[in-house]
Amino acid sequence: MYFFRRAEGSTVEELLDRLPDPVFKRAVGVLEMISRTPDQRRHYDARLKWELDENTRIQTAFEEGELKGREEGELFGKIRMLQNLLSLPQSTDDALHPSSRTELETLVTELQAQLRKRMT
């Protein structure tokens, strides 16, 4: 209630000092936006849109990186398992990391072929 009763007669700084909770900070931001001119409001909206777009871009990049890491880890596991079955020395992460996905898949295919050949 304090916020609603005192908001009109207080400066932004005073409100933020008295009510440091993030919910009130957001409310103060909305009040500031409402009191702006149409041009200032357009600028605010454009900035808000940019922030939302940037957050989405970062989240998407994070998710793509996470997926790529999982897929790479699966290939590392297949390579090591096949090397183990073939009684070959197992490659380290440091040895495998510089390889592209295509190179890793090719290595898996070659190791699978060696295993098939050995089993026949």
GROMACS .gro file of N, CA and C in nm:
model
  360
    1MET      N    1   0.082  -0.119   0.000
    1MET     CA    2   0.000   0.000   0.000
    1MET      C    3   0.087   0.125   0.000
    2TYR      N    4   0.198   0.120   0.071
    2TYR     CA    5   0.288   0.235   0.079
    2TYR      C    6   0.325   0.280  -0.061
    3PHE      N    7   0.355   0.183  -0.146
    3PHE     CA    8   0.397   0.215  -0.282
    3PHE      C    9   0.291   0.298  -0.354
    4PHE      N   10   0.166   0.256  -0.345
    4PHE     CA   11   0.059   0.325  -0.417
    4PHE      C   12   0.029   0.461  -0.356
    5ARG      N   13   0.039   0.474  -0.226
    5ARG     CA   14   0.009   0.602  -0.160
    5ARG      C   15   0.121   0.704  -0.180
    6ARG      N   16   0.245   0.659  -0.183
    6ARG     CA   17   0.360   0.750  -0.187
    6ARG      C   18   0.425   0.763  -0.324
    7ALA      N   19   0.386   0.686  -0.419
    7ALA     CA   20   0.453   0.687  -0.548
    7ALA      C   21   0.446   0.822  -0.617
    8GLU      N   22   0.330   0.887  -0.611
    8GLU     CA   23   0.312   1.013  -0.683
    8GLU      C   24   0.402   1.123  -0.630
    9GLY      N   25   0.421   1.130  -0.501
    9GLY     CA   26   0.500   1.239  -0.443
    9GLY      C   27   0.646   1.207  -0.422
   10SER      N   28   0.693   1.093  -0.471
   10SER     CA   29   0.831   1.052  -0.448
   10SER      C   30   0.909   1.044  -0.579
   11THR      N   31   1.040   1.061  -0.566
   11THR     CA   32   1.126   1.044  -0.683
   11THR      C   33   1.154   0.895  -0.700
   12VAL      N   34   1.205   0.862  -0.816
   12VAL     CA   35   1.239   0.723  -0.845
   12VAL      C   36   1.342   0.672  -0.744
   13GLU      N   37   1.442   0.754  -0.717
   13GLU     CA   38   1.548   0.714  -0.623
   13GLU      C   39   1.492   0.687  -0.484
   14GLU      N   40   1.400   0.774  -0.439
   14GLU     CA   41   1.340   0.755  -0.306
   14GLU      C   42   1.262   0.623  -0.300
   15LEU      N   43   1.185   0.597  -0.403
   15LEU     CA   44   1.107   0.472  -0.405
   15LEU      C   45   1.198   0.349  -0.406
   16LEU      N   46   1.304   0.356  -0.485
   16LEU     CA   47   1.395   0.242  -0.493
   16LEU      C   48   1.470   0.222  -0.362
   17ASP      N   49   1.503   0.332  -0.292
   17ASP     CA   50   1.570   0.321  -0.162
   17ASP      C   51   1.478   0.259  -0.058
   18ARG      N   52   1.353   0.300  -0.057
   18ARG     CA   53   1.259   0.251   0.045
   18ARG      C   54   1.207   0.111   0.014
   19LEU      N   55   1.199   0.078  -0.114
   19LEU     CA   56   1.142  -0.051  -0.155
   19LEU      C   57   1.240  -0.123  -0.249
   20PRO      N   58   1.344  -0.186  -0.195
   20PRO     CA   59   1.447  -0.246  -0.280
   20PRO      C   60   1.408  -0.380  -0.345
   21ASP      N   61   1.292  -0.432  -0.312
   21ASP     CA   62   1.249  -0.561  -0.367
   21ASP      C   63   1.238  -0.553  -0.520
   22PRO      N   64   1.281  -0.657  -0.593
   22PRO     CA   65   1.275  -0.656  -0.740
   22PRO      C   66   1.136  -0.628  -0.797
   23VAL      N   67   1.032  -0.672  -0.727
   23VAL     CA   68   0.895  -0.647  -0.775
   23VAL      C   69   0.867  -0.497  -0.778
   24PHE      N   70   0.911  -0.427  -0.674
   24PHE     CA   71   0.888  -0.283  -0.669
   24PHE      C   72   0.978  -0.210  -0.768
   25LYS      N   73   1.097  -0.262  -0.792
   25LYS     CA   74   1.185  -0.201  -0.893
   25LYS      C   75   1.117  -0.207  -1.029
   26ARG      N   76   1.056  -0.320  -1.059
   26ARG     CA   77   0.984  -0.334  -1.187
   26ARG      C   78   0.866  -0.237  -1.192
   27ALA      N   79   0.793  -0.225  -1.081
   27ALA     CA   80   0.678  -0.133  -1.076
   27ALA      C   81   0.723   0.011  -1.095
   28VAL      N   82   0.836   0.047  -1.035
   28VAL     CA   83   0.889   0.183  -1.052
   28VAL      C   84   0.924   0.204  -1.198
   29GLY      N   85   0.982   0.104  -1.262
   29GLY     CA   86   1.014   0.113  -1.404
   29GLY      C   87   0.891   0.135  -1.489
   30VAL      N   88   0.783   0.068  -1.455
   30VAL     CA   89   0.657   0.084  -1.529
   30VAL      C   90   0.602   0.225  -1.508
   31LEU      N   91   0.607   0.275  -1.385
   31LEU     CA   92   0.561   0.412  -1.359
   31LEU      C   93   0.643   0.513  -1.438
   32GLU      N   94   0.773   0.492  -1.442
   32GLU     CA   95   0.859   0.582  -1.520
   32GLU      C   96   0.819   0.579  -1.667
   33MET      N   97   0.795   0.460  -1.719
   33MET     CA   98   0.759   0.445  -1.859
   33MET      C   99   0.627   0.515  -1.891
   34ILE      N  100   0.531   0.503  -1.800
   34ILE     CA  101   0.400   0.566  -1.821
   34ILE      C  102   0.412   0.717  -1.826
   35SER      N  103   0.502   0.773  -1.747
   35SER     CA  104   0.515   0.918  -1.739
   35SER      C  105   0.598   0.977  -1.853
   36ARG      N  106   0.649   0.897  -1.941
   36ARG     CA  107   0.734   0.946  -2.049
   36ARG      C  108   0.652   0.995  -2.168
   37THR      N  109   0.721   1.068  -2.255
   37THR     CA  110   0.659   1.115  -2.379
   37THR      C  111   0.648   0.996  -2.475
   38PRO      N  112   0.564   1.010  -2.579
   38PRO     CA  113   0.553   0.900  -2.676
   38PRO      C  114   0.687   0.861  -2.738
   39ASP      N  115   0.773   0.959  -2.766
   39ASP     CA  116   0.903   0.929  -2.824
   39ASP      C  117   0.991   0.851  -2.725
   40GLN      N  118   0.988   0.893  -2.599
   40GLN     CA  119   1.064   0.822  -2.496
   40GLN      C  120   1.009   0.681  -2.477
   41ARG      N  121   0.878   0.667  -2.486
   41ARG     CA  122   0.815   0.536  -2.471
   41ARG      C  123   0.855   0.443  -2.585
   42ARG      N  124   0.860   0.496  -2.708
   42ARG     CA  125   0.903   0.416  -2.823
   42ARG      C  126   1.048   0.368  -2.803
   43HIS      N  127   1.131   0.460  -2.754
   43HIS     CA  128   1.271   0.424  -2.728
   43HIS      C  129   1.278   0.315  -2.621
   44TYR      N  130   1.200   0.329  -2.516
   44TYR     CA  131   1.195   0.230  -2.407
   44TYR      C  132   1.148   0.095  -2.461
   45ASP      N  133   1.043   0.096  -2.542
   45ASP     CA  134   0.990  -0.029  -2.599
   45ASP      C  135   1.093  -0.096  -2.690
   46ALA      N  136   1.164  -0.014  -2.769
   46ALA     CA  137   1.266  -0.068  -2.858
   46ALA      C  138   1.379  -0.132  -2.777
   47ARG      N  139   1.418  -0.066  -2.669
   47ARG     CA  140   1.524  -0.120  -2.583
   47ARG      C  141   1.477  -0.251  -2.516
   48LEU      N  142   1.354  -0.252  -2.469
   48LEU     CA  143   1.299  -0.372  -2.406
   48LEU      C  144   1.294  -0.487  -2.506
   49LYS      N  145   1.251  -0.458  -2.629
   49LYS     CA  146   1.247  -0.561  -2.733
   49LYS      C  147   1.387  -0.614  -2.761
   50TRP      N  148   1.486  -0.523  -2.769
   50TRP     CA  149   1.622  -0.565  -2.793
   50TRP      C  150   1.670  -0.657  -2.682
   51GLU      N  151   1.641  -0.622  -2.556
   51GLU     CA  152   1.683  -0.704  -2.442
   51GLU      C  153   1.619  -0.843  -2.448
   52LEU      N  154   1.490  -0.848  -2.481
   52LEU     CA  155   1.422  -0.977  -2.492
   52LEU      C  156   1.480  -1.061  -2.606
   53ASP      N  157   1.505  -0.996  -2.720
   53ASP     CA  158   1.565  -1.066  -2.834
   53ASP      C  159   1.704  -1.118  -2.800
   54GLU      N  160   1.782  -1.036  -2.731
   54GLU     CA  161   1.918  -1.075  -2.692
   54GLU      C  162   1.915  -1.193  -2.595
   55ASN      N  163   1.824  -1.188  -2.499
   55ASN     CA  164   1.810  -1.299  -2.404
   55ASN      C  165   1.771  -1.428  -2.476
   56THR      N  166   1.681  -1.417  -2.573
   56THR     CA  167   1.640  -1.533  -2.652
   56THR      C  168   1.757  -1.588  -2.732
   57ARG      N  169   1.834  -1.497  -2.792
   57ARG     CA  170   1.951  -1.538  -2.871
   57ARG      C  171   2.052  -1.613  -2.783
   58ILE      N  172   2.078  -1.559  -2.666
   58ILE     CA  173   2.173  -1.623  -2.574
   58ILE      C  174   2.122  -1.759  -2.529
   59GLN      N  175   1.994  -1.767  -2.495
   59GLN     CA  176   1.936  -1.894  -2.451
   59GLN      C  177   1.942  -1.999  -2.562
   60THR      N  178   1.912  -1.957  -2.685
   60THR     CA  179   1.917  -2.049  -2.799
   60THR      C  180   2.059  -2.098  -2.822
   61ALA      N  181   2.156  -2.006  -2.816
   61ALA     CA  182   2.296  -2.046  -2.834
   61ALA      C  183   2.340  -2.143  -2.726
   62PHE      N  184   2.297  -2.118  -2.603
   62PHE     CA  185   2.330  -2.208  -2.491
   62PHE      C  186   2.273  -2.347  -2.516
   63GLU      N  187   2.146  -2.354  -2.557
   63GLU     CA  188   2.082  -2.483  -2.581
   63GLU      C  189   2.148  -2.558  -2.697
   64GLU      N  190   2.186  -2.483  -2.802
   64GLU     CA  191   2.254  -2.547  -2.916
   64GLU      C  192   2.391  -2.600  -2.873
   65GLY      N  193   2.462  -2.523  -2.792
   65GLY     CA  194   2.593  -2.567  -2.743
   65GLY      C  195   2.581  -2.690  -2.654
   66GLU      N  196   2.478  -2.691  -2.572
   66GLU     CA  197   2.455  -2.805  -2.484
   66GLU      C  198   2.427  -2.932  -2.567
   67LEU      N  199   2.344  -2.918  -2.668
   67LEU     CA  200   2.312  -3.032  -2.756
   67LEU      C  201   2.436  -3.081  -2.829
   68LYS      N  202   2.514  -2.986  -2.880
   68LYS     CA  203   2.637  -3.023  -2.951
   68LYS      C  204   2.732  -3.097  -2.857
   69GLY      N  205   2.742  -3.051  -2.733
   69GLY     CA  206   2.828  -3.117  -2.635
   69GLY      C  207   2.783  -3.259  -2.606
   70ARG      N  208   2.652  -3.277  -2.594
   70ARG     CA  209   2.599  -3.412  -2.569
   70ARG      C  210   2.630  -3.506  -2.686
   71GLU      N  211   2.607  -3.455  -2.807
   71GLU     CA  212   2.632  -3.537  -2.927
   71GLU      C  213   2.780  -3.572  -2.938
   72GLU      N  214   2.866  -3.474  -2.909
   72GLU     CA  215   3.010  -3.498  -2.913
   72GLU      C  216   3.049  -3.602  -2.808
   73GLY      N  217   2.991  -3.590  -2.689
   73GLY     CA  218   3.019  -3.686  -2.582
   73GLY      C  219   2.978  -3.828  -2.620
   74GLU      N  220   2.866  -3.840  -2.688
   74GLU     CA  221   2.821  -3.973  -2.733
   74GLU      C  222   2.920  -4.032  -2.834
   75LEU      N  223   2.970  -3.948  -2.924
   75LEU     CA  224   3.068  -3.996  -3.022
   75LEU      C  225   3.198  -4.038  -2.951
   76PHE      N  226   3.242  -3.958  -2.853
   76PHE     CA  227   3.362  -3.993  -2.776
   76PHE      C  228   3.342  -4.130  -2.711
   77GLY      N  229   3.224  -4.151  -2.653
   77GLY     CA  230   3.194  -4.278  -2.587
   77GLY      C  231   3.196  -4.395  -2.683
   78LYS      N  232   3.137  -4.376  -2.801
   78LYS     CA  233   3.137  -4.484  -2.901
   78LYS      C  234   3.280  -4.518  -2.944
   79ILE      N  235   3.360  -4.414  -2.966
   79ILE     CA  236   3.498  -4.435  -3.009
   79ILE      C  237   3.575  -4.514  -2.903
   80ARG      N  238   3.562  -4.473  -2.779
   80ARG     CA  239   3.634  -4.541  -2.670
   80ARG      C  240   3.586  -4.686  -2.653
   81MET      N  241   3.455  -4.706  -2.665
   81MET     CA  242   3.401  -4.842  -2.652
   81MET      C  243   3.456  -4.931  -2.763
   82LEU      N  244   3.454  -4.881  -2.886
   82LEU     CA  245   3.505  -4.959  -2.999
   82LEU      C  246   3.655  -4.985  -2.985
   83GLN      N  247   3.729  -4.883  -2.941
   83GLN     CA  248   3.873  -4.902  -2.919
   83GLN      C  249   3.896  -5.010  -2.813
   84ASN      N  250   3.816  -5.009  -2.709
   84ASN     CA  251   3.827  -5.108  -2.603
   84ASN      C  252   3.798  -5.249  -2.657
   85LEU      N  253   3.691  -5.262  -2.736
   85LEU     CA  254   3.656  -5.392  -2.794
   85LEU      C  255   3.765  -5.443  -2.888
   86LEU      N  256   3.836  -5.349  -2.952
   86LEU     CA  257   3.943  -5.387  -3.045
   86LEU      C  258   4.079  -5.397  -2.975
   87SER      N  259   4.079  -5.379  -2.843
   87SER     CA  260   4.204  -5.381  -2.763
   87SER      C  261   4.303  -5.277  -2.810
   88LEU      N  262   4.252  -5.161  -2.849
   88LEU     CA  263   4.336  -5.048  -2.890
   88LEU      C  264   4.346  -4.950  -2.773
   89PRO      N  265   4.452  -4.869  -2.770
   89PRO     CA  266   4.458  -4.767  -2.665
   89PRO      C  267   4.343  -4.667  -2.683
   90GLN      N  268   4.283  -4.628  -2.572
   90GLN     CA  269   4.168  -4.536  -2.581
   90GLN      C  270   4.215  -4.392  -2.598
   91SER      N  271   4.150  -4.321  -2.689
   91SER     CA  272   4.181  -4.180  -2.713
   91SER      C  273   4.137  -4.096  -2.595
   92THR      N  274   4.213  -3.991  -2.568
   92THR     CA  275   4.177  -3.897  -2.461
   92THR      C  276   4.088  -3.788  -2.517
   93ASP      N  277   4.023  -3.714  -2.426
   93ASP     CA  278   3.943  -3.599  -2.469
   93ASP      C  279   4.029  -3.500  -2.547
   94ASP      N  280   4.151  -3.476  -2.498
   94ASP     CA  281   4.241  -3.381  -2.564
   94ASP      C  282   4.273  -3.424  -2.707
   95ALA      N  283   4.282  -3.554  -2.728
   95ALA     CA  284   4.311  -3.604  -2.863
   95ALA      C  285   4.189  -3.594  -2.954
   96LEU      N  286   4.070  -3.609  -2.897
   96LEU     CA  287   3.947  -3.611  -2.978
   96LEU      C  288   3.887  -3.471  -3.001
   97HIS      N  289   3.905  -3.380  -2.908
   97HIS     CA  290   3.840  -3.248  -2.918
   97HIS      C  291   3.871  -3.171  -3.046
   98PRO      N  292   3.994  -3.171  -3.095
   98PRO     CA  293   4.019  -3.092  -3.217
   98PRO      C  294   3.947  -3.146  -3.341
   99SER      N  295   3.900  -3.268  -3.334
   99SER     CA  296   3.834  -3.331  -3.450
   99SER      C  297   3.694  -3.273  -3.472
  100SER      N  298   3.657  -3.262  -3.599
  100SER     CA  299   3.521  -3.217  -3.633
  100SER      C  300   3.424  -3.333  -3.612
  101ARG      N  301   3.298  -3.301  -3.614
  101ARG     CA  302   3.195  -3.405  -3.599
  101ARG      C  303   3.208  -3.510  -3.711
  102THR      N  304   3.232  -3.462  -3.832
  102THR     CA  305   3.247  -3.553  -3.947
  102THR      C  306   3.366  -3.647  -3.926
  103GLU      N  307   3.477  -3.591  -3.877
  103GLU     CA  308   3.595  -3.675  -3.853
  103GLU      C  309   3.567  -3.779  -3.745
  104LEU      N  310   3.495  -3.738  -3.640
  104LEU     CA  311   3.460  -3.833  -3.533
  104LEU      C  312   3.369  -3.944  -3.586
  105GLU      N  313   3.270  -3.906  -3.667
  105GLU     CA  314   3.179  -4.006  -3.724
  105GLU      C  315   3.254  -4.101  -3.817
  106THR      N  316   3.350  -4.048  -3.892
  106THR     CA  317   3.432  -4.131  -3.980
  106THR      C  318   3.514  -4.230  -3.898
  107LEU      N  319   3.570  -4.183  -3.788
  107LEU     CA  320   3.648  -4.271  -3.700
  107LEU      C  321   3.560  -4.382  -3.643
  108VAL      N  322   3.438  -4.348  -3.602
  108VAL     CA  323   3.345  -4.449  -3.552
  108VAL      C  324   3.319  -4.554  -3.660
  109THR      N  325   3.293  -4.508  -3.782
  109THR     CA  326   3.266  -4.599  -3.893
  109THR      C  327   3.386  -4.691  -3.920
  110GLU      N  328   3.507  -4.634  -3.918
  110GLU     CA  329   3.628  -4.714  -3.941
  110GLU      C  330   3.647  -4.818  -3.832
  111LEU      N  331   3.626  -4.778  -3.707
  111LEU     CA  332   3.641  -4.871  -3.595
  111LEU      C  333   3.535  -4.982  -3.602
  112GLN      N  334   3.413  -4.945  -3.641
  112GLN     CA  335   3.307  -5.046  -3.656
  112GLN      C  336   3.344  -5.147  -3.765
  113ALA      N  337   3.402  -5.096  -3.874
  113ALA     CA  338   3.443  -5.184  -3.984
  113ALA      C  339   3.553  -5.279  -3.937
  114GLN      N  340   3.649  -5.227  -3.859
  114GLN     CA  341   3.756  -5.312  -3.805
  114GLN      C  342   3.698  -5.422  -3.716
  115LEU      N  343   3.601  -5.385  -3.634
  115LEU     CA  344   3.539  -5.482  -3.542
  115LEU      C  345   3.463  -5.589  -3.621
  116ARG      N  346   3.390  -5.549  -3.725
  116ARG     CA  347   3.317  -5.646  -3.808
  116ARG      C  348   3.415  -5.742  -3.877
  117LYS      N  349   3.524  -5.684  -3.928
  117LYS     CA  350   3.624  -5.765  -3.997
  117LYS      C  351   3.686  -5.867  -3.901
  118ARG      N  352   3.712  -5.824  -3.778
  118ARG     CA  353   3.772  -5.912  -3.679
  118ARG      C  354   3.676  -6.024  -3.639
  119MET      N  355   3.546  -5.995  -3.640
  119MET     CA  356   3.446  -6.093  -3.596
  119MET      C  357   3.416  -6.197  -3.704
  120THR      N  358   3.457  -6.171  -3.830
  120THR     CA  359   3.428  -6.268  -3.937
  120THR      C  360   3.544  -6.360  -3.964
   0.00000   0.00000   0.00000
